[in-house]
């Protein structure tokens, strides 16, 4: 049984969205905080927990009437589930993944790097992130001291509210972090802004400052790192977001404005916290990753449960999508026999990272090559290109998940292994050379993966870090950000299969480091301007 935050999320979203005030601008794309909650809801003091759980639930669910439902009018559930669209925008757009069915809305343009402001997946990400911000803002409005006084809230509720409010602010900062990373700007509003108002727009520097200041301000109100119940944010999640923005500061703020020292500081806080590597790498991606050894490593998951939180999220997509070829039967990974007919494969450049004696027996290598050609010259030909079997809807003890389509496997949005690699990269970029701690951390990852080829200080270079991040963290929604940080996403210094719509890859212009602001979002907020180049 998944822990409490997962079990109550459907009920919580029902509470939140029942009181969702549906104005036309929000139905298109949330550009304000028009998500009003009724006073009657809070007559039951348990509603506060249910409503904050509903804010979490927006990361996993798209509506209250099943996986096909969407609470944002005009936006399909399949193109707006937070984890799925994040995976597409960070992984499908880069050099690790190919989606076979290019008639699926938006996927062709994303994986060929030819997207426009009309892309439904881009709209889904923009809208879903702003909805989380709106829900968090309204939770904060409804939990002020004055509101609690007017309702005669008990002392027990008032004590709980301190952490709940900090978590709402963290979830809002998380959404602004992804807006900063993907779009470089966002409609900007807090609980202090009135509803039904046109919001100002914050640029990257302003978002960076807000995210940093918010996370620092709430630290003392958050539960200690690794000590909150599974699925809820704590200081560890705040430290992770801070480490991420500091590692990418030169992307967000400009060349010469690196903050690698701060990244090292927050990575060290996580290394010193109540986390440890999962005993087995594969535990991290199995149906019981909320109870097996993965719980020691996962800092923050996107919840998936085949019974209570059915959704077309990233793990449902990746497990079903890897099934359907002759080489993989659905029963092996806990889904229906044919899965989704071979929807997912890997690009040649990713497959080549595993070639050679060093990585053939590495536990992170789940490549299935069989008699397939490594290259994909025709994306519709599902018999070409290698496949992988990283995620599974089977538990570590061999039991299949409760449903054969909607999986029980949580998506590890943030985990400790990423911290190990961020620490090593930040030290290298700050000092020009790695240190023994960085070497030990990377070797710990290799030892966990049963890879006997350990490294020394001189082995750690920019290219080594980039490659090792791909081996450890592939299909976890990091790759685009990594390639941008290393100067390899746009331009022609590194071309991968189908980059820029060329089968062998071609250069793409620099403005593709940011996604365009969706046209529908532009129409709902006159303060928004389009990103350059679109």
Short mmCIF file of C-alpha atoms in Angstrom, two decimals:
data_model
loop_
_atom_site.label_atom_id
_atom_site.label_comp_id
_atom_site.label_asym_id
_atom_site.label_seq_id
_atom_site.Cartn_x
_atom_site.Cartn_y
_atom_site.Cartn_z
CA UNK A 1 0.00 0.00 0.00
CA UNK A 2 1.35 3.39 -0.97
CA UNK A 3 1.67 5.91 1.83
CA UNK A 4 -0.93 8.48 2.76
CA UNK A 5 -0.16 11.38 0.45
CA UNK A 6 -0.79 9.07 -2.49
CA UNK A 7 -3.91 7.43 -1.11
CA UNK A 8 -5.84 10.65 -0.54
CA UNK A 9 -4.82 12.54 -3.68
CA UNK A 10 -7.91 11.63 -5.76
CA UNK A 11 -10.24 12.75 -2.96
CA UNK A 12 -8.16 15.85 -2.41
CA UNK A 13 -8.24 16.87 -6.06
CA UNK A 14 -11.99 16.33 -6.07
CA UNK A 15 -12.27 18.80 -3.18
CA UNK A 16 -10.02 21.32 -4.90
CA UNK A 17 -11.51 21.09 -8.36
CA UNK A 18 -15.10 21.02 -7.13
CA UNK A 19 -14.47 24.57 -5.97
CA UNK A 20 -12.58 25.43 -9.14
CA UNK A 21 -14.08 28.60 -10.61
CA UNK A 22 -14.11 28.10 -14.37
CA UNK A 23 -13.54 31.36 -16.16
CA UNK A 24 -12.66 31.35 -19.81
CA UNK A 25 -9.08 32.54 -19.43
CA UNK A 26 -8.26 29.83 -16.89
CA UNK A 27 -9.92 27.13 -18.96
CA UNK A 28 -7.61 27.98 -21.84
CA UNK A 29 -4.47 28.27 -19.74
CA UNK A 30 -4.19 29.40 -16.12
CA UNK A 31 -2.71 32.88 -16.17
CA UNK A 32 -4.06 33.88 -12.79
CA UNK A 33 -5.22 32.36 -9.53
CA UNK A 34 -8.90 31.86 -10.27
CA UNK A 35 -9.21 28.67 -8.24
CA UNK A 36 -11.54 29.64 -5.46
CA UNK A 37 -12.25 27.46 -2.43
CA UNK A 38 -15.48 27.65 -0.48
CA UNK A 39 -15.72 28.37 3.24
CA UNK A 40 -17.92 25.32 3.76
CA UNK A 41 -15.01 23.12 2.77
CA UNK A 42 -13.01 24.13 5.84
CA UNK A 43 -15.73 23.34 8.36
CA UNK A 44 -13.99 19.97 8.46
CA UNK A 45 -10.46 20.57 9.72
CA UNK A 46 -9.24 17.57 7.74
CA UNK A 47 -9.85 19.62 4.60
CA UNK A 48 -6.56 21.48 5.02
CA UNK A 49 -4.60 18.27 4.56
CA UNK A 50 -6.82 17.25 1.67
CA UNK A 51 -6.35 20.55 -0.11
CA UNK A 52 -2.55 20.57 0.19
CA UNK A 53 -2.59 16.98 -1.06
CA UNK A 54 -4.59 18.24 -4.02
CA UNK A 55 -1.77 20.62 -4.90
CA UNK A 56 0.60 17.64 -4.89
CA UNK A 57 -1.96 15.67 -6.87
CA UNK A 58 -1.76 18.13 -9.76
CA UNK A 59 1.74 16.78 -10.44
CA UNK A 60 0.32 13.30 -11.04
CA UNK A 61 -3.31 13.69 -12.15
CA UNK A 62 -5.04 15.65 -14.88
CA UNK A 63 -8.59 15.53 -13.51
CA UNK A 64 -10.99 13.78 -11.15
CA UNK A 65 -12.83 11.47 -13.54
CA UNK A 66 -10.07 9.06 -14.47
CA UNK A 67 -6.94 9.07 -16.57
CA UNK A 68 -8.74 10.45 -19.63
CA UNK A 69 -10.14 13.50 -17.83
CA UNK A 70 -8.63 16.98 -17.88
CA UNK A 71 -9.49 19.81 -15.51
CA UNK A 72 -8.16 22.39 -17.99
CA UNK A 73 -10.71 22.95 -20.72
CA UNK A 74 -9.45 22.43 -24.25
CA UNK A 75 -6.30 20.60 -23.17
CA UNK A 76 -6.13 16.83 -23.47
CA UNK A 77 -5.10 14.70 -20.48
CA UNK A 78 -2.44 12.97 -22.58
CA UNK A 79 -0.75 16.25 -23.44
CA UNK A 80 -0.90 17.86 -20.01
CA UNK A 81 0.12 15.30 -17.37
CA UNK A 82 2.99 17.08 -15.67
CA UNK A 83 5.55 14.28 -15.56
CA UNK A 84 4.81 13.11 -19.10
CA UNK A 85 5.18 16.50 -20.74
CA UNK A 86 8.28 17.21 -18.64
CA UNK A 87 9.77 13.93 -19.89
CA UNK A 88 8.98 14.84 -23.49
CA UNK A 89 10.38 18.35 -23.24
CA UNK A 90 13.58 17.32 -21.41
CA UNK A 91 14.24 13.83 -22.84
CA UNK A 92 12.34 13.30 -26.09
CA UNK A 93 13.81 16.57 -27.38
CA UNK A 94 17.36 15.28 -26.89
CA UNK A 95 19.54 12.28 -27.74
CA UNK A 96 18.12 9.39 -25.68
CA UNK A 97 14.58 8.60 -26.79
CA UNK A 98 12.46 8.15 -29.94
CA UNK A 99 8.64 7.92 -30.06
CA UNK A 100 7.40 5.73 -32.90
CA UNK A 101 3.91 7.18 -33.37
CA UNK A 102 4.54 10.60 -34.83
CA UNK A 103 0.84 11.22 -35.39
CA UNK A 104 0.46 11.57 -31.61
CA UNK A 105 -0.09 15.27 -30.88
CA UNK A 106 3.11 17.24 -30.61
CA UNK A 107 5.59 14.37 -30.45
CA UNK A 108 6.98 14.66 -34.00
CA UNK A 109 7.88 18.31 -33.54
CA UNK A 110 9.45 17.76 -30.12
CA UNK A 111 11.68 14.85 -31.08
CA UNK A 112 12.77 16.45 -34.36
CA UNK A 113 13.39 19.88 -32.74
CA UNK A 114 10.99 21.67 -35.08
CA UNK A 115 8.42 22.82 -32.55
CA UNK A 116 6.34 25.98 -32.76
CA UNK A 117 4.13 27.95 -30.39
CA UNK A 118 1.17 25.81 -31.53
CA UNK A 119 2.57 22.59 -30.02
CA UNK A 120 0.01 20.99 -27.64
CA UNK A 121 2.67 19.44 -25.40
CA UNK A 122 4.29 22.81 -24.84
CA UNK A 123 0.87 24.25 -24.03
CA UNK A 124 0.22 21.37 -21.64
CA UNK A 125 3.43 22.02 -19.72
CA UNK A 126 2.87 25.75 -19.53
CA UNK A 127 -0.72 25.34 -18.38
CA UNK A 128 -0.18 22.53 -15.89
CA UNK A 129 2.69 24.38 -14.21
CA UNK A 130 0.65 27.54 -13.85
CA UNK A 131 -2.23 25.55 -12.42
CA UNK A 132 0.04 24.24 -9.66
CA UNK A 133 1.03 27.84 -8.94
CA UNK A 134 -2.62 28.89 -8.81
CA UNK A 135 -3.59 26.03 -6.48
CA UNK A 136 -0.67 26.79 -4.17
CA UNK A 137 -1.58 30.48 -4.08
CA UNK A 138 -5.14 29.76 -3.10
CA UNK A 139 -4.06 27.34 -0.39
CA UNK A 140 -1.90 30.12 1.03
CA UNK A 141 -4.80 32.60 0.87
CA UNK A 142 -7.03 30.21 2.77
CA UNK A 143 -4.55 29.47 5.55
CA UNK A 144 -3.59 32.93 6.80
CA UNK A 145 -3.76 33.63 10.52
CA UNK A 146 -6.86 35.76 9.96
CA UNK A 147 -8.61 32.95 8.08
CA UNK A 148 -7.74 30.42 10.74
CA UNK A 149 -8.95 32.79 13.47
CA UNK A 150 -12.26 33.38 11.71
CA UNK A 151 -12.87 29.62 11.52
CA UNK A 152 -11.77 28.93 15.07
CA UNK A 153 -9.10 26.51 13.90
CA UNK A 154 -7.69 24.20 16.55
CA UNK A 155 -4.13 24.45 17.83
CA UNK A 156 -3.33 21.10 16.21
CA UNK A 157 -4.39 22.41 12.79
CA UNK A 158 -2.41 25.62 13.30
CA UNK A 159 0.72 23.60 14.00
CA UNK A 160 0.21 21.45 10.89
CA UNK A 161 -0.46 24.51 8.74
CA UNK A 162 3.08 25.81 9.27
CA UNK A 163 4.56 22.88 7.32
CA UNK A 164 1.66 22.78 4.84
CA UNK A 165 2.17 26.43 3.92
CA UNK A 166 5.91 25.88 3.48
CA UNK A 167 5.20 22.91 1.22
CA UNK A 168 2.75 24.96 -0.87
CA UNK A 169 5.40 27.63 -1.33
CA UNK A 170 7.92 24.95 -2.28
CA UNK A 171 5.58 23.43 -4.88
CA UNK A 172 5.02 26.91 -6.30
CA UNK A 173 8.80 27.46 -6.44
CA UNK A 174 9.20 24.07 -8.15
CA UNK A 175 6.74 25.11 -10.86
CA UNK A 176 8.49 28.44 -11.33
CA UNK A 177 11.80 26.55 -11.57
CA UNK A 178 10.54 24.55 -14.53
CA UNK A 179 9.03 27.65 -16.11
CA UNK A 180 12.40 29.39 -15.78
CA UNK A 181 14.23 26.42 -17.25
CA UNK A 182 11.91 25.66 -20.16
CA UNK A 183 10.41 29.03 -21.08
CA UNK A 184 12.61 31.66 -19.47
CA UNK A 185 9.58 33.56 -18.15
CA UNK A 186 6.23 33.03 -16.46
CA UNK A 187 3.03 34.76 -15.45
CA UNK A 188 4.01 35.86 -11.98
CA UNK A 189 1.63 35.91 -9.05
CA UNK A 190 1.58 35.07 -5.37
CA UNK A 191 -1.12 34.84 -2.72
CA UNK A 192 -0.84 38.61 -2.33
CA UNK A 193 -2.30 39.18 -5.80
CA UNK A 194 -6.03 39.46 -6.26
CA UNK A 195 -7.78 36.80 -8.31
CA UNK A 196 -9.15 37.63 -11.76
CA UNK A 197 -6.36 40.09 -12.47
CA UNK A 198 -3.94 40.15 -15.37
CA UNK A 199 -0.61 39.19 -13.92
CA UNK A 200 2.80 40.67 -14.66
CA UNK A 201 5.46 38.53 -16.31
CA UNK A 202 8.73 37.61 -14.58
CA UNK A 203 11.87 36.99 -16.62
CA UNK A 204 14.58 34.46 -15.86
CA UNK A 205 16.58 36.65 -13.50
CA UNK A 206 13.46 37.63 -11.57
CA UNK A 207 12.32 34.02 -11.33
CA UNK A 208 15.77 32.94 -10.18
CA UNK A 209 15.73 35.51 -7.39
CA UNK A 210 12.20 34.57 -6.34
CA UNK A 211 12.87 30.82 -6.29
CA UNK A 212 16.06 31.28 -4.29
CA UNK A 213 14.55 33.68 -1.76
CA UNK A 214 11.40 31.57 -1.30
CA UNK A 215 13.27 28.36 -0.65
CA UNK A 216 15.63 30.03 1.79
CA UNK A 217 12.71 31.71 3.58
CA UNK A 218 10.75 28.49 4.16
CA UNK A 219 13.66 26.26 5.18
CA UNK A 220 12.99 26.47 8.92
CA UNK A 221 9.31 25.55 8.43
CA UNK A 222 9.96 22.45 6.35
CA UNK A 223 10.38 18.96 7.78
CA UNK A 224 13.99 17.80 7.96
CA UNK A 225 15.46 16.35 4.77
CA UNK A 226 14.34 12.77 4.22
CA UNK A 227 12.05 12.80 7.27
CA UNK A 228 8.66 13.65 5.75
CA UNK A 229 6.15 11.01 4.74
CA UNK A 230 6.73 9.55 1.30
CA UNK A 231 5.53 11.80 -1.49
CA UNK A 232 5.65 15.03 0.52
CA UNK A 233 8.33 17.68 0.14
CA UNK A 234 10.78 18.56 2.88
CA UNK A 235 14.08 20.40 3.23
CA UNK A 236 15.71 17.86 0.90
CA UNK A 237 13.52 18.94 -2.01
CA UNK A 238 14.26 22.60 -1.30
CA UNK A 239 18.01 21.85 -1.20
CA UNK A 240 17.71 19.95 -4.49
CA UNK A 241 16.01 22.81 -6.32
CA UNK A 242 18.57 25.26 -4.95
CA UNK A 243 21.44 23.02 -6.06
CA UNK A 244 19.85 22.80 -9.52
CA UNK A 245 19.45 26.54 -10.00
CA UNK A 246 22.99 27.19 -8.78
CA UNK A 247 24.45 24.52 -11.10
CA UNK A 248 22.61 26.08 -14.05
CA UNK A 249 23.11 29.71 -12.99
CA UNK A 250 25.23 30.57 -16.04
CA UNK A 251 22.38 29.40 -18.27
CA UNK A 252 19.76 31.33 -16.33
CA UNK A 253 21.72 34.50 -15.50
CA UNK A 254 24.46 34.66 -18.12
CA UNK A 255 28.07 33.64 -18.71
CA UNK A 256 30.38 34.44 -15.84
CA UNK A 257 27.60 34.27 -13.26
CA UNK A 258 28.18 30.70 -12.15
CA UNK A 259 27.31 29.81 -8.58
CA UNK A 260 29.10 26.49 -8.30
CA UNK A 261 30.19 27.16 -4.72
CA UNK A 262 26.54 27.40 -3.67
CA UNK A 263 25.71 24.25 -5.64
CA UNK A 264 28.45 22.41 -3.74
CA UNK A 265 27.09 23.72 -0.43
CA UNK A 266 23.57 22.43 -1.09
CA UNK A 267 24.77 19.16 -2.53
CA UNK A 268 26.76 18.69 0.67
CA UNK A 269 23.62 19.35 2.74
CA UNK A 270 21.94 16.53 0.83
CA UNK A 271 24.95 14.24 1.19
CA UNK A 272 24.85 14.84 4.93
CA UNK A 273 21.08 14.28 5.16
CA UNK A 274 19.00 11.17 5.75
CA UNK A 275 19.48 9.66 2.29
CA UNK A 276 21.50 6.74 0.93
CA UNK A 277 21.80 4.96 -2.39
CA UNK A 278 19.30 2.24 -3.15
CA UNK A 279 20.86 -1.18 -2.68
CA UNK A 280 20.09 -2.14 -6.27
CA UNK A 281 19.88 0.29 -9.19
CA UNK A 282 16.81 -1.44 -10.61
CA UNK A 283 14.89 -1.00 -7.35
CA UNK A 284 14.56 2.68 -8.25
CA UNK A 285 12.35 1.90 -11.25
CA UNK A 286 10.15 -0.94 -10.00
CA UNK A 287 6.51 -1.06 -8.87
CA UNK A 288 7.46 -1.05 -5.19
CA UNK A 289 9.96 1.81 -5.38
CA UNK A 290 7.99 3.49 -2.58
CA UNK A 291 8.81 0.64 -0.16
CA UNK A 292 11.96 -1.14 -1.40
CA UNK A 293 15.50 0.22 -0.98
CA UNK A 294 14.70 3.06 -3.41
CA UNK A 295 12.94 5.01 -0.66
CA UNK A 296 16.36 5.77 0.81
CA UNK A 297 17.48 7.45 -2.42
CA UNK A 298 14.39 9.09 -3.89
CA UNK A 299 14.23 12.69 -2.71
CA UNK A 300 10.94 13.53 -4.44
CA UNK A 301 8.71 11.30 -6.60
CA UNK A 302 5.80 11.85 -8.94
CA UNK A 303 3.28 9.39 -7.58
CA UNK A 304 1.77 6.62 -9.69
CA UNK A 305 -0.65 3.96 -8.49
CA UNK A 306 -2.54 1.56 -10.75
CA UNK A 307 -5.64 1.82 -8.58
CA UNK A 308 -5.95 5.21 -6.88
CA UNK A 309 -3.99 7.57 -9.15
CA UNK A 310 -4.40 6.20 -12.65
CA UNK A 311 -2.73 8.53 -15.14
CA UNK A 312 -0.84 8.59 -18.40
CA UNK A 313 2.25 9.74 -16.60
CA UNK A 314 5.91 9.13 -17.41
CA UNK A 315 6.26 5.65 -15.92
CA UNK A 316 3.03 4.41 -17.52
CA UNK A 317 4.31 5.78 -20.84
CA UNK A 318 7.82 4.35 -20.56
CA UNK A 319 6.84 0.89 -19.36
CA UNK A 320 4.04 0.36 -21.88
CA UNK A 321 5.98 2.16 -24.60
CA UNK A 322 8.97 -0.18 -24.39
CA UNK A 323 6.73 -3.20 -24.93
CA UNK A 324 5.44 -4.56 -28.22
CA UNK A 325 8.50 -5.75 -30.07
CA UNK A 326 9.33 -9.43 -30.35
CA UNK A 327 12.09 -8.90 -27.80
CA UNK A 328 9.91 -7.65 -24.92
CA UNK A 329 6.68 -9.20 -23.68
CA UNK A 330 4.45 -7.13 -21.45
CA UNK A 331 4.22 -9.85 -18.83
CA UNK A 332 7.93 -9.40 -18.12
CA UNK A 333 7.33 -5.83 -16.96
CA UNK A 334 3.83 -6.18 -15.51
CA UNK A 335 1.67 -4.75 -18.31
CA UNK A 336 -0.48 -6.21 -21.08
CA UNK A 337 1.29 -8.55 -23.48
CA UNK A 338 1.48 -6.18 -26.44
CA UNK A 339 1.98 -3.00 -24.48
CA UNK A 340 1.84 -0.01 -26.78
CA UNK A 341 3.27 -1.80 -29.78
CA UNK A 342 6.88 -0.66 -29.59
CA UNK A 343 6.24 3.04 -29.06
CA UNK A 344 9.66 3.80 -27.55
CA UNK A 345 13.22 3.12 -28.63
CA UNK A 346 16.58 4.78 -28.05
CA UNK A 347 18.68 6.86 -30.39
CA UNK A 348 21.99 5.57 -31.68
CA UNK A 349 24.09 8.03 -29.68
CA UNK A 350 22.65 6.81 -26.39
CA UNK A 351 23.09 3.16 -27.33
CA UNK A 352 26.74 3.80 -28.16
CA UNK A 353 27.42 4.99 -24.61
CA UNK A 354 27.14 1.37 -23.50
CA UNK A 355 29.37 -0.21 -26.12
CA UNK A 356 32.68 -1.67 -25.02
CA UNK A 357 33.70 -3.96 -22.20
CA UNK A 358 33.32 -1.38 -19.44
CA UNK A 359 29.54 -1.22 -19.56
CA UNK A 360 28.19 -4.47 -20.99
CA UNK A 361 27.47 -5.90 -17.53
CA UNK A 362 26.70 -2.57 -15.85
CA UNK A 363 23.31 -2.85 -14.09
CA UNK A 364 22.30 0.50 -15.56
CA UNK A 365 22.61 -0.96 -19.04
CA UNK A 366 19.20 -2.40 -19.91
CA UNK A 367 19.73 -2.15 -23.68
CA UNK A 368 18.11 -4.88 -25.74
CA UNK A 369 19.74 -5.03 -29.16
CA UNK A 370 18.92 -8.56 -30.43
CA UNK A 371 19.34 -8.48 -34.22
CA UNK A 372 18.22 -4.89 -34.55
CA UNK A 373 20.23 -2.23 -36.34
CA UNK A 374 21.44 0.43 -33.94
CA UNK A 375 20.36 3.31 -36.17
CA UNK A 376 16.85 4.55 -36.91
CA UNK A 377 16.57 5.87 -40.46
CA UNK A 378 12.77 5.57 -40.56
CA UNK A 379 11.07 6.48 -37.28
CA UNK A 380 7.94 4.54 -38.22
CA UNK A 381 9.96 1.31 -38.60
CA UNK A 382 9.68 -0.11 -35.09
CA UNK A 383 12.07 -2.96 -35.89
CA UNK A 384 15.02 -0.58 -36.05
CA UNK A 385 16.88 0.95 -33.16
CA UNK A 386 17.62 -0.59 -29.79
CA UNK A 387 15.14 -0.68 -26.91
CA UNK A 388 15.62 -0.51 -23.15
CA UNK A 389 13.84 -2.02 -20.18
CA UNK A 390 14.72 0.46 -17.42
CA UNK A 391 11.28 0.80 -15.80
CA UNK A 392 9.02 -2.04 -14.71
CA UNK A 393 5.56 -2.51 -13.23
CA UNK A 394 6.85 -5.53 -11.31
CA UNK A 395 8.00 -5.34 -7.69
CA UNK A 396 11.45 -6.29 -6.46
CA UNK A 397 9.92 -9.56 -5.23
CA UNK A 398 8.48 -10.39 -8.66
CA UNK A 399 4.82 -9.40 -8.18
CA UNK A 400 3.08 -7.56 -11.01
CA UNK A 401 1.38 -4.23 -10.38
CA UNK A 402 -2.32 -4.02 -9.68
CA UNK A 403 -3.23 -2.84 -13.21
CA UNK A 404 -1.85 -3.95 -16.57
CA UNK A 405 -1.91 -0.47 -18.11
CA UNK A 406 -1.64 2.07 -15.30
CA UNK A 407 1.49 1.27 -13.37
CA UNK A 408 2.42 1.41 -9.69
CA UNK A 409 5.92 2.69 -10.42
CA UNK A 410 6.63 6.19 -9.12
CA UNK A 411 8.77 8.55 -11.20
CA UNK A 412 11.95 9.62 -9.34
CA UNK A 413 11.90 13.33 -10.13
CA UNK A 414 14.85 13.97 -7.78
CA UNK A 415 17.19 11.35 -6.34
CA UNK A 416 20.50 11.13 -4.53
CA UNK A 417 22.58 9.79 -7.44
CA UNK A 418 21.92 13.05 -9.26
CA UNK A 419 23.35 14.89 -6.25
CA UNK A 420 26.52 12.80 -6.48
CA UNK A 421 26.99 13.81 -10.11
CA UNK A 422 26.05 17.46 -9.54
CA UNK A 423 28.62 17.70 -6.77
CA UNK A 424 31.35 16.29 -9.03
CA UNK A 425 30.42 18.64 -11.87
CA UNK A 426 30.27 21.72 -9.66
CA UNK A 427 33.71 20.98 -8.17
CA UNK A 428 35.18 20.44 -11.64
CA UNK A 429 33.73 23.68 -12.99
CA UNK A 430 34.70 25.72 -9.94
CA UNK A 431 38.24 24.40 -9.46
CA UNK A 432 39.12 23.11 -12.92
CA UNK A 433 39.84 19.69 -11.45
CA UNK A 434 37.84 17.14 -9.48
CA UNK A 435 38.60 16.14 -5.90
CA UNK A 436 38.72 12.81 -4.09
CA UNK A 437 35.16 13.22 -2.79
CA UNK A 438 33.87 13.51 -6.35
CA UNK A 439 35.84 10.41 -7.33
CA UNK A 440 34.45 8.45 -4.39
CA UNK A 441 30.87 9.49 -5.18
CA UNK A 442 31.08 8.44 -8.81
CA UNK A 443 32.80 5.19 -7.90
CA UNK A 444 30.00 4.51 -5.41
CA UNK A 445 27.53 4.71 -8.30
CA UNK A 446 29.62 2.33 -10.38
CA UNK A 447 30.03 -0.11 -7.50
CA UNK A 448 26.26 -0.07 -6.96
CA UNK A 449 25.86 -0.86 -10.68
CA UNK A 450 28.35 -3.77 -10.43
CA UNK A 451 30.74 -1.99 -12.77
CA UNK A 452 34.32 -2.83 -11.70
CA UNK A 453 35.88 -0.06 -13.78
CA UNK A 454 36.53 2.57 -11.15
CA UNK A 455 37.91 6.00 -11.92
CA UNK A 456 40.53 8.45 -10.64
CA UNK A 457 40.66 12.24 -10.45
CA UNK A 458 42.13 12.64 -13.91
CA UNK A 459 39.25 10.72 -15.50
CA UNK A 460 36.71 13.37 -14.52
CA UNK A 461 36.27 15.78 -17.43
CA UNK A 462 33.28 17.67 -18.80
CA UNK A 463 32.63 14.93 -21.35
CA UNK A 464 32.97 12.22 -18.72
CA UNK A 465 30.40 13.95 -16.47
CA UNK A 466 27.98 14.42 -19.37
CA UNK A 467 28.28 10.78 -20.41
CA UNK A 468 28.03 9.43 -16.87
CA UNK A 469 24.93 11.53 -16.21
CA UNK A 470 23.34 9.97 -19.29
CA UNK A 471 24.17 6.46 -18.15
CA UNK A 472 22.91 7.00 -14.61
CA UNK A 473 19.94 9.33 -15.20
CA UNK A 474 18.64 8.51 -18.69
CA UNK A 475 14.88 8.77 -19.21
CA UNK A 476 14.53 10.80 -15.99
CA UNK A 477 13.87 14.22 -17.59
CA UNK A 478 17.34 15.75 -17.28
CA UNK A 479 19.04 15.47 -20.68
CA UNK A 480 18.01 18.67 -22.46
CA UNK A 481 19.02 20.73 -19.43
CA UNK A 482 22.37 18.92 -19.26
CA UNK A 483 23.14 19.45 -22.96
CA UNK A 484 22.28 23.14 -22.72
CA UNK A 485 24.53 23.57 -19.68
CA UNK A 486 27.43 21.97 -21.58
CA UNK A 487 26.77 24.05 -24.71
CA UNK A 488 25.77 21.09 -26.87
CA UNK A 489 21.99 21.29 -27.31
CA UNK A 490 21.85 23.90 -30.07
CA UNK A 491 24.36 24.61 -32.82
CA UNK A 492 26.23 21.86 -34.62
CA UNK A 493 29.00 20.81 -32.23
CA UNK A 494 26.99 17.74 -31.30
CA UNK A 495 24.40 16.33 -33.68
CA UNK A 496 22.36 13.28 -32.78
CA UNK A 497 19.94 11.21 -34.86
CA UNK A 498 16.94 13.30 -35.96
CA UNK A 499 18.19 16.49 -34.30
CA UNK A 500 16.85 19.35 -36.41
CA UNK A 501 14.81 16.91 -38.55
CA UNK A 502 17.84 15.27 -40.15
CA UNK A 503 18.23 11.50 -39.86
CA UNK A 504 21.88 11.97 -38.88
CA UNK A 505 21.23 15.24 -37.07
CA UNK A 506 21.85 18.83 -38.13
CA UNK A 507 22.51 22.07 -36.28
CA UNK A 508 19.57 23.88 -34.71
CA UNK A 509 19.45 27.62 -33.93
CA UNK A 510 20.33 28.94 -30.50
CA UNK A 511 16.82 30.17 -29.72
CA UNK A 512 15.79 26.52 -29.31
CA UNK A 513 17.39 26.61 -25.86
CA UNK A 514 14.00 27.98 -24.81
CA UNK A 515 10.56 26.80 -25.80
CA UNK A 516 8.08 29.27 -27.26
CA UNK A 517 5.27 30.73 -25.20
CA UNK A 518 2.10 28.92 -26.38
CA UNK A 519 -0.17 31.01 -28.56
CA UNK A 520 -3.19 30.37 -26.34
CA UNK A 521 -1.22 31.53 -23.32
CA UNK A 522 -0.22 34.70 -25.14
CA UNK A 523 -3.86 35.44 -25.88
CA UNK A 524 -4.84 35.12 -22.21
CA UNK A 525 -2.23 37.54 -20.85
CA UNK A 526 -1.39 40.70 -22.83
CA UNK A 527 1.74 41.17 -20.72
CA UNK A 528 3.34 38.08 -22.25
CA UNK A 529 5.74 38.49 -25.17
CA UNK A 530 7.03 35.73 -27.39
CA UNK A 531 10.53 34.37 -26.92
CA UNK A 532 13.01 35.50 -29.60
CA UNK A 533 13.12 33.43 -32.77
CA UNK A 534 9.53 32.18 -32.69
#
